[in-house]
Short mmCIF file of C-alpha atoms in Angstrom, two decimals:
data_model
loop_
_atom_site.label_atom_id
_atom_site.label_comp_id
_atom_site.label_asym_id
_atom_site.label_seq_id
_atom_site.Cartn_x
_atom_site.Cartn_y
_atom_site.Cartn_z
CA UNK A 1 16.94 -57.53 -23.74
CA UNK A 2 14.19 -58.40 -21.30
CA UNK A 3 13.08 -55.26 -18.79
CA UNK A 4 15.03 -56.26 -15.52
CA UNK A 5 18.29 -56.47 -17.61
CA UNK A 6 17.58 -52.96 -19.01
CA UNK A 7 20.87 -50.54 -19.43
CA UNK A 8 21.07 -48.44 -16.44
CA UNK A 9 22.60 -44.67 -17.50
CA UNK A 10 24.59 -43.38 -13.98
CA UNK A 11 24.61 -39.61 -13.16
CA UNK A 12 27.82 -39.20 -14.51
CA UNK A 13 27.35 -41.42 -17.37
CA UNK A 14 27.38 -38.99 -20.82
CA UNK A 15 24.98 -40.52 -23.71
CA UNK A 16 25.32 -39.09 -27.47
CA UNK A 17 23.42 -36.09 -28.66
CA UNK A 18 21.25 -38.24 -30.77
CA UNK A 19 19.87 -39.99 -27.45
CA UNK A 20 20.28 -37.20 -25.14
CA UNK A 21 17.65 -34.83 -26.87
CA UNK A 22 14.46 -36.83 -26.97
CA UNK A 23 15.75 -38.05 -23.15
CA UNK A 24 15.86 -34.02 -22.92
CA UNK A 25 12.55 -33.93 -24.23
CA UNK A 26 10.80 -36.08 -22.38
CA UNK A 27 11.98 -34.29 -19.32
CA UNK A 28 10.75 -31.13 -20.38
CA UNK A 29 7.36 -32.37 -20.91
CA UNK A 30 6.76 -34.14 -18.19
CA UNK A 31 6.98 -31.41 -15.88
CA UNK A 32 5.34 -29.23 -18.47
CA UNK A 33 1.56 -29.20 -17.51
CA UNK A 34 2.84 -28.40 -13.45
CA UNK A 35 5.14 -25.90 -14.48
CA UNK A 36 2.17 -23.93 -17.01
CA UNK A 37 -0.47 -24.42 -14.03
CA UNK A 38 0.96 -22.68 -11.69
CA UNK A 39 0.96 -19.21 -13.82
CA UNK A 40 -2.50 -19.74 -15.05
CA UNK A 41 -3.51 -20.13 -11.80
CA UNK A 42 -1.87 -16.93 -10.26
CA UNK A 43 -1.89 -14.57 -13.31
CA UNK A 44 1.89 -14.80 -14.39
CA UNK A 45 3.41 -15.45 -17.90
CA UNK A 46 3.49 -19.37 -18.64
CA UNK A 47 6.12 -19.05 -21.05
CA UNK A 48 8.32 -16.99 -18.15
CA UNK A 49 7.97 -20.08 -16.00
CA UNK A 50 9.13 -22.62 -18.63
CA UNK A 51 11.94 -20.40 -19.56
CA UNK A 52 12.77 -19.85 -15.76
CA UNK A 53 11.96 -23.70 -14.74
CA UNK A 54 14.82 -23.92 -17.57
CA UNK A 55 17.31 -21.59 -16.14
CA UNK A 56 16.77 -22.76 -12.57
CA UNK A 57 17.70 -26.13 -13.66
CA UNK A 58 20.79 -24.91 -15.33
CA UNK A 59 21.84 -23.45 -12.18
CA UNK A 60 21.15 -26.02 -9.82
CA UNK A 61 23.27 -28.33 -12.00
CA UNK A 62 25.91 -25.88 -11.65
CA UNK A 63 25.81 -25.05 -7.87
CA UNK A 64 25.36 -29.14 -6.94
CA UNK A 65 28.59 -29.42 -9.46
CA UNK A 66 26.65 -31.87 -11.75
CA UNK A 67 25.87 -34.48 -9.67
CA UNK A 68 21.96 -34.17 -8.44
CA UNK A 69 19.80 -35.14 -11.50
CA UNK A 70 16.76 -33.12 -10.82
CA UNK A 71 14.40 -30.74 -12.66
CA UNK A 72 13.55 -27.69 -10.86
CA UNK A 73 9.64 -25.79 -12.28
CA UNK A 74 6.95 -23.54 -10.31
CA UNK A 75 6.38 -24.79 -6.63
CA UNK A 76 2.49 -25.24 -5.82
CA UNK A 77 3.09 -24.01 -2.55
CA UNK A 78 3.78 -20.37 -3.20
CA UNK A 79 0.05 -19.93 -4.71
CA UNK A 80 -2.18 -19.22 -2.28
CA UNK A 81 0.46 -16.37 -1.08
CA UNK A 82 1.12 -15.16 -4.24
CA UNK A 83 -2.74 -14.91 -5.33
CA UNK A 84 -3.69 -12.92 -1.92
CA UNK A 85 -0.59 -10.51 -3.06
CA UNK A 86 -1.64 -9.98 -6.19
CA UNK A 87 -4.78 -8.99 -5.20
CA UNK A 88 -4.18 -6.17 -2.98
CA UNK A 89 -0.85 -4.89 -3.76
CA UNK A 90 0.00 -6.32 -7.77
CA UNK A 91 2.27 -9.20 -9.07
CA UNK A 92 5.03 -7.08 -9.09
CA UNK A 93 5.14 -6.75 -5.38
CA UNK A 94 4.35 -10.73 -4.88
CA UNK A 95 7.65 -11.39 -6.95
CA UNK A 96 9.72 -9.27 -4.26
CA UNK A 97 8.40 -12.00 -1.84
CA UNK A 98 9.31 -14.62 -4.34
CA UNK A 99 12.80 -13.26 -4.57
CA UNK A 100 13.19 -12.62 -0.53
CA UNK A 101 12.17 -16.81 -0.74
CA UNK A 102 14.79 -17.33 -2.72
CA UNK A 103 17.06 -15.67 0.31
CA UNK A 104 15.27 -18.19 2.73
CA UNK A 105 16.11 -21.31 0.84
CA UNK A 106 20.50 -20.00 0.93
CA UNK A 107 19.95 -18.98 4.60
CA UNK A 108 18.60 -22.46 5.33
CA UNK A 109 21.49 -23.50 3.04
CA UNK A 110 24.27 -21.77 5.25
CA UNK A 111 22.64 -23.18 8.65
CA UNK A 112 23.10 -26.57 7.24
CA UNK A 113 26.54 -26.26 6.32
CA UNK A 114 27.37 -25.22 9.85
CA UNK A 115 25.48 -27.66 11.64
CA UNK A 116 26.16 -30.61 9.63
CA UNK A 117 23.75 -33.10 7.91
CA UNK A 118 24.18 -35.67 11.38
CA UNK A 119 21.28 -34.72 12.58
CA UNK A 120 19.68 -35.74 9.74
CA UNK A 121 20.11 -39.29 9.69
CA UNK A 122 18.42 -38.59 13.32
CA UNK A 123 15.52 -36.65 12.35
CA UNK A 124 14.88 -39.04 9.40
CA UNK A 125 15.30 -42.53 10.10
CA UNK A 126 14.32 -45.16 6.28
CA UNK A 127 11.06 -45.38 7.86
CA UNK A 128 9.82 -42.45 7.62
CA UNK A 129 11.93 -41.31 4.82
CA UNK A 130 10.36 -44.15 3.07
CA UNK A 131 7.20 -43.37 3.98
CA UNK A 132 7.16 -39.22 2.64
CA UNK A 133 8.08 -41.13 -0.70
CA UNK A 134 4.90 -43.15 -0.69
CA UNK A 135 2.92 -39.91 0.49
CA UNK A 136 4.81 -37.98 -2.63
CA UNK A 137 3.54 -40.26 -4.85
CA UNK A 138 0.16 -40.96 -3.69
CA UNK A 139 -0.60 -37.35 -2.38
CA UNK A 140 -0.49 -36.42 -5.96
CA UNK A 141 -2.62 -39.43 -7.21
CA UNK A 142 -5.44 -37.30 -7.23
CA UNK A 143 -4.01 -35.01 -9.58
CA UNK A 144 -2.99 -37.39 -12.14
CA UNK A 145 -6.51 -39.30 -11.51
CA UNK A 146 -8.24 -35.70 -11.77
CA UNK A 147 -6.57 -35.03 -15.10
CA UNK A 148 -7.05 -38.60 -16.59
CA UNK A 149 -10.44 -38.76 -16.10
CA UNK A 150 -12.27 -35.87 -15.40
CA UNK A 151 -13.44 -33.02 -17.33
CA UNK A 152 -14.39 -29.24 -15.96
CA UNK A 153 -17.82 -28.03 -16.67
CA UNK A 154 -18.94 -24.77 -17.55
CA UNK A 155 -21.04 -24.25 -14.46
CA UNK A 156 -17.41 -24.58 -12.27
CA UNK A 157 -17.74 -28.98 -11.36
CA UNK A 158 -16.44 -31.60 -13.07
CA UNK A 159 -17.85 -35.04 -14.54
CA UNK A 160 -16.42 -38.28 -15.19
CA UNK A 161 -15.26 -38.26 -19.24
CA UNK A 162 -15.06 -41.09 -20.84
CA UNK A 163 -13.32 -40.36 -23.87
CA UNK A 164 -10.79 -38.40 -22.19
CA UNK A 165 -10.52 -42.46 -19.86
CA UNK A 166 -10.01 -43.83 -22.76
CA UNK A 167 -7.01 -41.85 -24.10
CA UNK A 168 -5.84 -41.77 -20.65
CA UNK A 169 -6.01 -44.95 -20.80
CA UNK A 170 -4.59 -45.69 -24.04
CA UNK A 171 -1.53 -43.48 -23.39
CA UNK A 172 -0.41 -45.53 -19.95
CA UNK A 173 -0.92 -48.96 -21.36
CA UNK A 174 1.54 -47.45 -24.00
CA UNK A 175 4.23 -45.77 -21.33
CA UNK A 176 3.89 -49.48 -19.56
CA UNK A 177 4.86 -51.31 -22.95
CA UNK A 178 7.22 -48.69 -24.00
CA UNK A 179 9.40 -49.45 -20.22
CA UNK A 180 8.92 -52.91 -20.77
CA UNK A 181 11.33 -52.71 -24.02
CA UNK A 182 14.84 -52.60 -24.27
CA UNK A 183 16.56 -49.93 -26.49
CA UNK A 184 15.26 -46.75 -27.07
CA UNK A 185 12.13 -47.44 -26.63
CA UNK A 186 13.13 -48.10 -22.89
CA UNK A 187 14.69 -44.98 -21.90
CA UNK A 188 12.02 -42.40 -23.81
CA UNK A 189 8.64 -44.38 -22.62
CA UNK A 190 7.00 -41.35 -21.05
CA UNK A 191 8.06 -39.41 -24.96
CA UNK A 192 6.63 -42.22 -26.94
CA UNK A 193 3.34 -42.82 -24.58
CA UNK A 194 2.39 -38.82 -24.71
CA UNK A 195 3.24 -38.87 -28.73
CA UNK A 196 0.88 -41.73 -28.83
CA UNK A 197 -1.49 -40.43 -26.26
CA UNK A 198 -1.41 -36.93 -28.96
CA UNK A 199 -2.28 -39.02 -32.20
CA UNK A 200 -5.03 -40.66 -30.82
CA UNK A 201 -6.43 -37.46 -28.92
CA UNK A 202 -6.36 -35.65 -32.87
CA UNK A 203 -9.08 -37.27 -34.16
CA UNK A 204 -11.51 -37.38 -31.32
CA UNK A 205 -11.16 -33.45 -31.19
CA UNK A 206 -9.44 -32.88 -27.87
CA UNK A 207 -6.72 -30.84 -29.52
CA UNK A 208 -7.37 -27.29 -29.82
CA UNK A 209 -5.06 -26.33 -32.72
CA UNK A 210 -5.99 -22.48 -32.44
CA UNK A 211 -3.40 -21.27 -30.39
CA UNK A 212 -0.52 -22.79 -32.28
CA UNK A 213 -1.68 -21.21 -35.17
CA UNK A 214 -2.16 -18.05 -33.62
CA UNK A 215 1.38 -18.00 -31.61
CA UNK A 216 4.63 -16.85 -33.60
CA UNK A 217 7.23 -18.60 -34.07
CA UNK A 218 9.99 -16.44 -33.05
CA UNK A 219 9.58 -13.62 -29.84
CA UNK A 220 11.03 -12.58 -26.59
CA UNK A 221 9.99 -13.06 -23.19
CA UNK A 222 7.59 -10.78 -21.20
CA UNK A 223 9.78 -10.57 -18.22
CA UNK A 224 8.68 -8.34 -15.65
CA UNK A 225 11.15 -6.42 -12.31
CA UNK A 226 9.41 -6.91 -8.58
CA UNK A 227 8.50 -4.38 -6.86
CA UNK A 228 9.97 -4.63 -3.37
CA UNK A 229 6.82 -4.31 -0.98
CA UNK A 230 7.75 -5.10 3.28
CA UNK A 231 4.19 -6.83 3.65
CA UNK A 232 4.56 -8.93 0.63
CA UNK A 233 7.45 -10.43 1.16
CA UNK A 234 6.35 -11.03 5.18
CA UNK A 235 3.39 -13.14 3.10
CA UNK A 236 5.17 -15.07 0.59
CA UNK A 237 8.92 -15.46 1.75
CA UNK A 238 7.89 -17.74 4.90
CA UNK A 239 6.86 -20.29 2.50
CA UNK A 240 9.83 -21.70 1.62
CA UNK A 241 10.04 -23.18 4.81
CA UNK A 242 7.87 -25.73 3.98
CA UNK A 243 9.27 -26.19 0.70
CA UNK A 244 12.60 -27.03 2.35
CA UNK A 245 10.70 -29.99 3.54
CA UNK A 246 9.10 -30.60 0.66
CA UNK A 247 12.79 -30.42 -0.75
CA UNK A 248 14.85 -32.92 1.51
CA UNK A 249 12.06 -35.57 0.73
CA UNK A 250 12.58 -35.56 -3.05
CA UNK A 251 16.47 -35.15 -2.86
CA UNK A 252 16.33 -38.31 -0.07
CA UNK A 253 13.71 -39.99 -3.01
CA UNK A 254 16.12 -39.13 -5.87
CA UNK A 255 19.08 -40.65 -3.92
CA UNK A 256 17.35 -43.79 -3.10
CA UNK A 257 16.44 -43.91 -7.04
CA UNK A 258 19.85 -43.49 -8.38
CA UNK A 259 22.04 -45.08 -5.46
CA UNK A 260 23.51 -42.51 -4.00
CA UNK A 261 23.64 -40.76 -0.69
CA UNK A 262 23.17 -37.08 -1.27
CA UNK A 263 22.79 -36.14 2.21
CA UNK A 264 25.70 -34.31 2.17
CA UNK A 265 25.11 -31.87 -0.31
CA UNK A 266 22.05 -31.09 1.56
CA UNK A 267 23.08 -27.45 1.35
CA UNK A 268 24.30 -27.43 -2.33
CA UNK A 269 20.73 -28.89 -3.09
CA UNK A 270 19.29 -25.77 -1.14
CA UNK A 271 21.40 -23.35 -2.25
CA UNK A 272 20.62 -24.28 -6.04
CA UNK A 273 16.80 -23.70 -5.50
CA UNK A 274 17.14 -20.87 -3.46
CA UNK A 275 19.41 -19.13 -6.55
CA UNK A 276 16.71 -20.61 -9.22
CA UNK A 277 13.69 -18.89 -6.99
CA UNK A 278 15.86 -16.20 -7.07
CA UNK A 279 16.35 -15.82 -10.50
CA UNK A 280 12.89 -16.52 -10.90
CA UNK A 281 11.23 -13.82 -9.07
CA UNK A 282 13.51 -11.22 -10.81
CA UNK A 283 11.95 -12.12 -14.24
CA UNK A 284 8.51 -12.28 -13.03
CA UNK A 285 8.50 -16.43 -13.16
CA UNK A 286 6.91 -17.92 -10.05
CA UNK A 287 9.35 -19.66 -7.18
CA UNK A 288 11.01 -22.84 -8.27
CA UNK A 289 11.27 -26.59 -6.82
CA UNK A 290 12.18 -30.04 -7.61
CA UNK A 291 9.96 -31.59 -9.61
CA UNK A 292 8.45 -35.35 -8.54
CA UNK A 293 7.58 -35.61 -12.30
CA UNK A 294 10.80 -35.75 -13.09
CA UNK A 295 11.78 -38.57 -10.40
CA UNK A 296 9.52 -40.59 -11.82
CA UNK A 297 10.73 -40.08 -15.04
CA UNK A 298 14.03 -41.30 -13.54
CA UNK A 299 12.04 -44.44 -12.07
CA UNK A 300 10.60 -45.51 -15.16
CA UNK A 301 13.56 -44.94 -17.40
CA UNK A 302 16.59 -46.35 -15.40
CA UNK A 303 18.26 -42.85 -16.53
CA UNK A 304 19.73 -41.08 -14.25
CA UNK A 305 22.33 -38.77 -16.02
CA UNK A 306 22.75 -35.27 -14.99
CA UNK A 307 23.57 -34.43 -18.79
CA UNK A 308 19.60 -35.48 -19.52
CA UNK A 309 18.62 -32.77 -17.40
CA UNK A 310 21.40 -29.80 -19.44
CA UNK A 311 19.53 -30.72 -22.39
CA UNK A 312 15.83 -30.54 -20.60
CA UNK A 313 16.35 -27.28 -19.09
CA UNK A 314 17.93 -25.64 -22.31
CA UNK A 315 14.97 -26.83 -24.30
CA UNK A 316 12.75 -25.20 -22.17
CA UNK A 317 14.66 -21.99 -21.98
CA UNK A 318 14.58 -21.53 -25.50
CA UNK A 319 10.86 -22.51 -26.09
CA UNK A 320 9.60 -20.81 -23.12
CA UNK A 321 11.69 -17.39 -23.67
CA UNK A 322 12.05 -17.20 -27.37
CA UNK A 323 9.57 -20.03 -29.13
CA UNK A 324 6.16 -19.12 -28.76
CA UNK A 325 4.70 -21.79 -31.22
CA UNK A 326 6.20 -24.97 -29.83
CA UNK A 327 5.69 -23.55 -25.93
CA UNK A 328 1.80 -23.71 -27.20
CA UNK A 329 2.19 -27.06 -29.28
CA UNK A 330 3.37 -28.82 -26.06
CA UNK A 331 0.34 -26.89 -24.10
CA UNK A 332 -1.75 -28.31 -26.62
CA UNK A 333 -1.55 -31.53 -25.07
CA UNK A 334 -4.78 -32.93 -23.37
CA UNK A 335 -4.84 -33.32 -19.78
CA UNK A 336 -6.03 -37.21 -20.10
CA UNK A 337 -2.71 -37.74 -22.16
CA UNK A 338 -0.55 -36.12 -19.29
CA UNK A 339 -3.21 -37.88 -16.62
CA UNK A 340 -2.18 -41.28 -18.14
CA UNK A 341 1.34 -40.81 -17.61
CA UNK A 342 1.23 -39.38 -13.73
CA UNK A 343 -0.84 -42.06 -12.91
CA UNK A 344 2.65 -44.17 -13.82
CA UNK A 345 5.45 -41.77 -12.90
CA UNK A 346 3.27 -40.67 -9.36
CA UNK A 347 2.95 -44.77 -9.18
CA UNK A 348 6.80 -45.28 -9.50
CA UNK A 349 7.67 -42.51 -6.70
CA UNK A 350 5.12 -44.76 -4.22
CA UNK A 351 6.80 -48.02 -5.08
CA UNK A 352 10.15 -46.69 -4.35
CA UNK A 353 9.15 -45.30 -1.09
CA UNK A 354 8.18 -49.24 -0.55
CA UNK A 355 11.13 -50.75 -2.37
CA UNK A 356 12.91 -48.32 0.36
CA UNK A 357 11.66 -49.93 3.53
CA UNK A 358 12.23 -53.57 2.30
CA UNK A 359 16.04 -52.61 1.35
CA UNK A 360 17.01 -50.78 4.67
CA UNK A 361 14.97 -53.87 6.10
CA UNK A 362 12.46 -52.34 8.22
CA UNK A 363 10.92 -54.25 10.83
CA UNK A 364 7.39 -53.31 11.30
CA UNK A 365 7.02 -55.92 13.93
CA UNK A 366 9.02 -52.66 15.77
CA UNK A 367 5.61 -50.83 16.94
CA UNK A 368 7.20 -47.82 16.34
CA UNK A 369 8.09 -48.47 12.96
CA UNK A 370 4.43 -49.56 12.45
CA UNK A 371 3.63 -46.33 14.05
CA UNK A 372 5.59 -43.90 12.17
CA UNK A 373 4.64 -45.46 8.98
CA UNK A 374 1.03 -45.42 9.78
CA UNK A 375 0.82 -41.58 10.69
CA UNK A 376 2.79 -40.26 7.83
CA UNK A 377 1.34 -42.56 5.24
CA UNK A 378 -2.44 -41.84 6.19
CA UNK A 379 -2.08 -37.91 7.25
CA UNK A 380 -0.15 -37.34 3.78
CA UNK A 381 -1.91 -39.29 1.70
CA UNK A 382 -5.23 -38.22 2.96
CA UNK A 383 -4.51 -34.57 3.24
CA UNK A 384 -3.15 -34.66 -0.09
CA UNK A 385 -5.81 -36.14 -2.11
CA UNK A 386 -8.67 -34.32 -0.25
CA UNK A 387 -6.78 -30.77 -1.21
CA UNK A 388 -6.51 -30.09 2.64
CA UNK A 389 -3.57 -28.04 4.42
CA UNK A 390 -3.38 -26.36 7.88
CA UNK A 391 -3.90 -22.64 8.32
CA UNK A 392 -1.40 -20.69 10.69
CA UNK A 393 -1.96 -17.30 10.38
CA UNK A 394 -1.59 -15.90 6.89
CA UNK A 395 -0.06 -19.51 5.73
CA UNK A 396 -0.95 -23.01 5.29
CA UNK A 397 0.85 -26.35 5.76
CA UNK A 398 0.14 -28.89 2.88
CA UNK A 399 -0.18 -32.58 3.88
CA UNK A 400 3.32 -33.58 2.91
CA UNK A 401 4.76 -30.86 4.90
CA UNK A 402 2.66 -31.94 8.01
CA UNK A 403 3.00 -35.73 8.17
CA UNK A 404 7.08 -35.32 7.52
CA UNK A 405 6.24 -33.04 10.60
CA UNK A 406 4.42 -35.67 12.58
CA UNK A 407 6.75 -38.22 11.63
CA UNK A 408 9.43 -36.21 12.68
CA UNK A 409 7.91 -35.80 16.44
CA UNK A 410 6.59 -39.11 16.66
CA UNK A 411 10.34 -40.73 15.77
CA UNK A 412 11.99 -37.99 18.47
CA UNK A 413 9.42 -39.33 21.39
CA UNK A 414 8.97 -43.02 20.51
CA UNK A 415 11.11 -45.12 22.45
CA UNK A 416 13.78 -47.89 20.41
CA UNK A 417 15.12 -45.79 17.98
CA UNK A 418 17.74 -47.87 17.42
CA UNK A 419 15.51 -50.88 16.80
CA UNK A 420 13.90 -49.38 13.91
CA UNK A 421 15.95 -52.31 11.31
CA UNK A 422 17.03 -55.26 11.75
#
């Protein structure tokens, strides 16, 4: 079966157990390395966040009634916030604010059940929904670039590394055969390219075996209570305001993926994170959102069921809250491995944003159109990869977040806005 006649698996479609646990796995692990970063950055438990970024997911399939396929693990946004907390007044008091986020995402939730999703068909004309896909996926080129093939040196920069290239390298050509291929090897490329990407990393010493060893195979979590603090959760609740953003643009990028228009359950969507971050904060895990990762997993794989994503986030439930040895196998994976497969799945996010404006046939010989697309794609994009976001006050607006903004105003003052497809 050539590639463009590979089997397409529907949301609702059910696959057997045999196929739906390495599909599981392969979810699990690609939004592993996010997901473990975010903790080690701010000083929580890594294996809380897998085990949370497990239960979120559970209960986002539940609230959205089993029809969103979508992988929920720690939001990057909540960092900065959640470092200056921990600071001054402890992680325990950050995680009030994380909880008191949660509360913003369901209030946001009810406002959109009230006044409709209309106005978002307004707000966010195929242009410019198209064009916060391509900023998704090539705002986090960097990253995946970063990881492929760069290493951190002790005196704090990083060098080119060529070894760590060449596995990088090694592992996408693999994830690019592996799609190409009909069968299982089709729907579990991103599995297969990392296993490969793993072998070959073994014998050039870029596995550090250590911490397997050392971890246990059985133990519970170390979940930890917040601490309700007024001035913490003033710093760190506000934040899911941009992540609501952040949110609409990969549940408008998953629905242009699968075929489906999930405007309407706009608030379901919300109301599922908002629980997960919920959740989250009350076991000490760090605030929860859809994962791109994972949509580009989707891309690649042509799989779309919501069953995938049961089996994904109860893997990572029971490794991250009860399996200590295989939560630090999987974190034993090199960062050129996971580098070489971003650089595909943050490529396939892109190139759906562009399939996107040629199917909703947008005219860019509209100069408003060309404008939109322009602004957005170039404010995003650049603010992304250069690490930049906007300061106001004691917060900061990433790039994605501000050119959805701009985009936003610019298709509200722009005159035609009826012209903008032919």
């Amino acid at each position: 079966m050539s590639s463009h006649e590979r089997e397409v698996i529907g949301v609702d479609d059910r696959v057997s157990v045999g196929r739906a646990i390495p599909l599981g796995i392969q979810h699990m692990m690609s939004m592993f390395g996010s997901t473990v970063l975010v903790p080690v950055l701010t000083g929580l438990d890594p294996n809380v966040a897998i085990m949370c970024s497990g239960i979120g997911t559970i209960c986002y399939l539940l609230v959205t009634g089993n029809k969103i396929p979508s992988y929920l693990g720690s939001s990057f946004a909540f960092i900065s916030p959640i470092l200056a907390v921990g600071a001054t007044q402890g992680l325990d008091a950050a995680m009030s604010g994380v909880v008191v986020a949660g509360l913003v995402f369901l209030a946001v939730a009810g406002i959109v059940r009230l006044a409709g999703t209309g106005w978002i068909d307004r707000l966010l004309p195929p242009v410019l929904v198209a064009s916060v896909m391509v900023v998704i996926g090539v705002g986090l080129s960097a990253t995946a670039v970063d990881m492929a093939f760069m290493q951190d040196l002790p005196d704090g920069t990083s060098a080119f590394y060529g070894l760590g290239a060449i596995v990088a390298a090694i592992t996408l050509v693999a994830a690019v055969v592996f799609s190409s291929m009909g069968g299982i090897f089709g729907t579990i490329p991103v599995l297969l390219a990392i296993i490969v990407g793993y072998v070959v990393s073994v014998p050039l010493g870029l596995v550090d075996f250590a911490p397997v060893a050392e971890a246990a195979w059985i133990g519970l979590p170390n979940i930890s209570a917040p601490r309700f603090d007024v001035g913490a959760i003033a710093l760190v609740a506000p934040v899911a305001i941009v992540v609501v953003i952040e949110h609409i643009g990969h549940l408008l990028a998953v629905g242009e993926i699968v075929g489906k228009d999930y405007r309407e359950m706009l608030p379901r969507s919300l109301a599922g994170d908002g629980i997960s971050t919920m959740i989250s904060g009350f076991l000490g895990g760090p605030p929860t959102t859809t994962y791109a990762e994972n949509i580009g997993v989707m891309s690649v794989t042509r799989v779309y069921s919501t069953q995938i994503f049961w089996y994904a986030g109860g893997f990572a439930l029971v490794i991250g809250g009860f399996c200590p040895k295989l939560a630090a196998l999987i974190q034993s994976i090199p960062s050129p491995v996971m580098g070489g497969v971003c650089l595909l799945l943050f490529g396939l996010i892109a190139s759906n944003g562009l399939r996107m404006l040629v199917s909703n046939k947008v005219d860019f010989d509209v100069n408003r159109n060309l404008m939109i697309a322009s602004v957005v794609i170039i404010v995003g994009v650049g603010m992304e990869t250069s690490g930049i976001s906007i300061p106001i006050g004691d917060y900061t607006l990433p790039g994605m977040a501000t050119s959805a903004l701009a985009g936003i105003l610019l298709n509200l003052i722009l005159p035609g806005g009826r012209q903008e497809s032919r």
